[in-house]
Amino acid sequence: MTLEIMKMQLEAQLKREEREAQLEREREPQLKREAREREAQLKREEREREAQPKREEREAQLKQEEREAQLKREEREAQLKREEREAQLQREEGGRQLRREEIKAKKEVEMRRAECGMTPKVRERDLPTFDPLEAKDFFDHFKRIATLKE
């Protein structure tokens, strides 16, 4: 009997080992698949880690280029504004110069008339308009008209 029991125990142990081996064989493809997936995942992560600095570098370079382009645009705008302002000042100065020359010409005509004894009737519209930048000319002109009007 003991032999039979031992035989039965050995058969049971053998069956258990066969079942475990069968389960192991069944799980083996799944384990291999999981191992391949883990390996592929590790490779993807490695590529991402390698690509991350390059991507960050490209992004930083793009940001730098955008900043440089913005600075260039701002510099061009500032240059255009300066040039426009200079042109405006030149136009204004040219207008002032022309006005000064007109006033001088009128003064000369009035002086010649006064020298010749031809004193025209002075009207209010003959008086120049006051311009703070040309105050000296205004007062000289006003003084001559006042002298003529006496």
PDB file of C-alpha atoms in Angstrom, residues 1-9:
ATOM      1  CA  MET A   1       0.000   0.000   0.000  1.00  0.00           C
ATOM      2  CA  THR A   2       2.681   2.408   0.744  1.00  0.00           C
ATOM      3  CA  LEU A   3       3.985   1.794  -2.685  1.00  0.00           C
ATOM      4  CA  GLU A   4       0.699   2.616  -4.204  1.00  0.00           C
ATOM      5  CA  ILE A   5       0.426   5.782  -2.149  1.00  0.00           C
ATOM      6  CA  MET A   6       3.880   6.809  -3.144  1.00  0.00           C
ATOM      7  CA  LYS A   7       3.106   5.986  -6.719  1.00  0.00           C
ATOM      8  CA  MET A   8      -0.065   8.081  -6.551  1.00  0.00           C
ATOM      9  CA  GLN A   9       1.814  10.952  -4.909  1.00  0.00           C
TER      10      GLN A   9
END
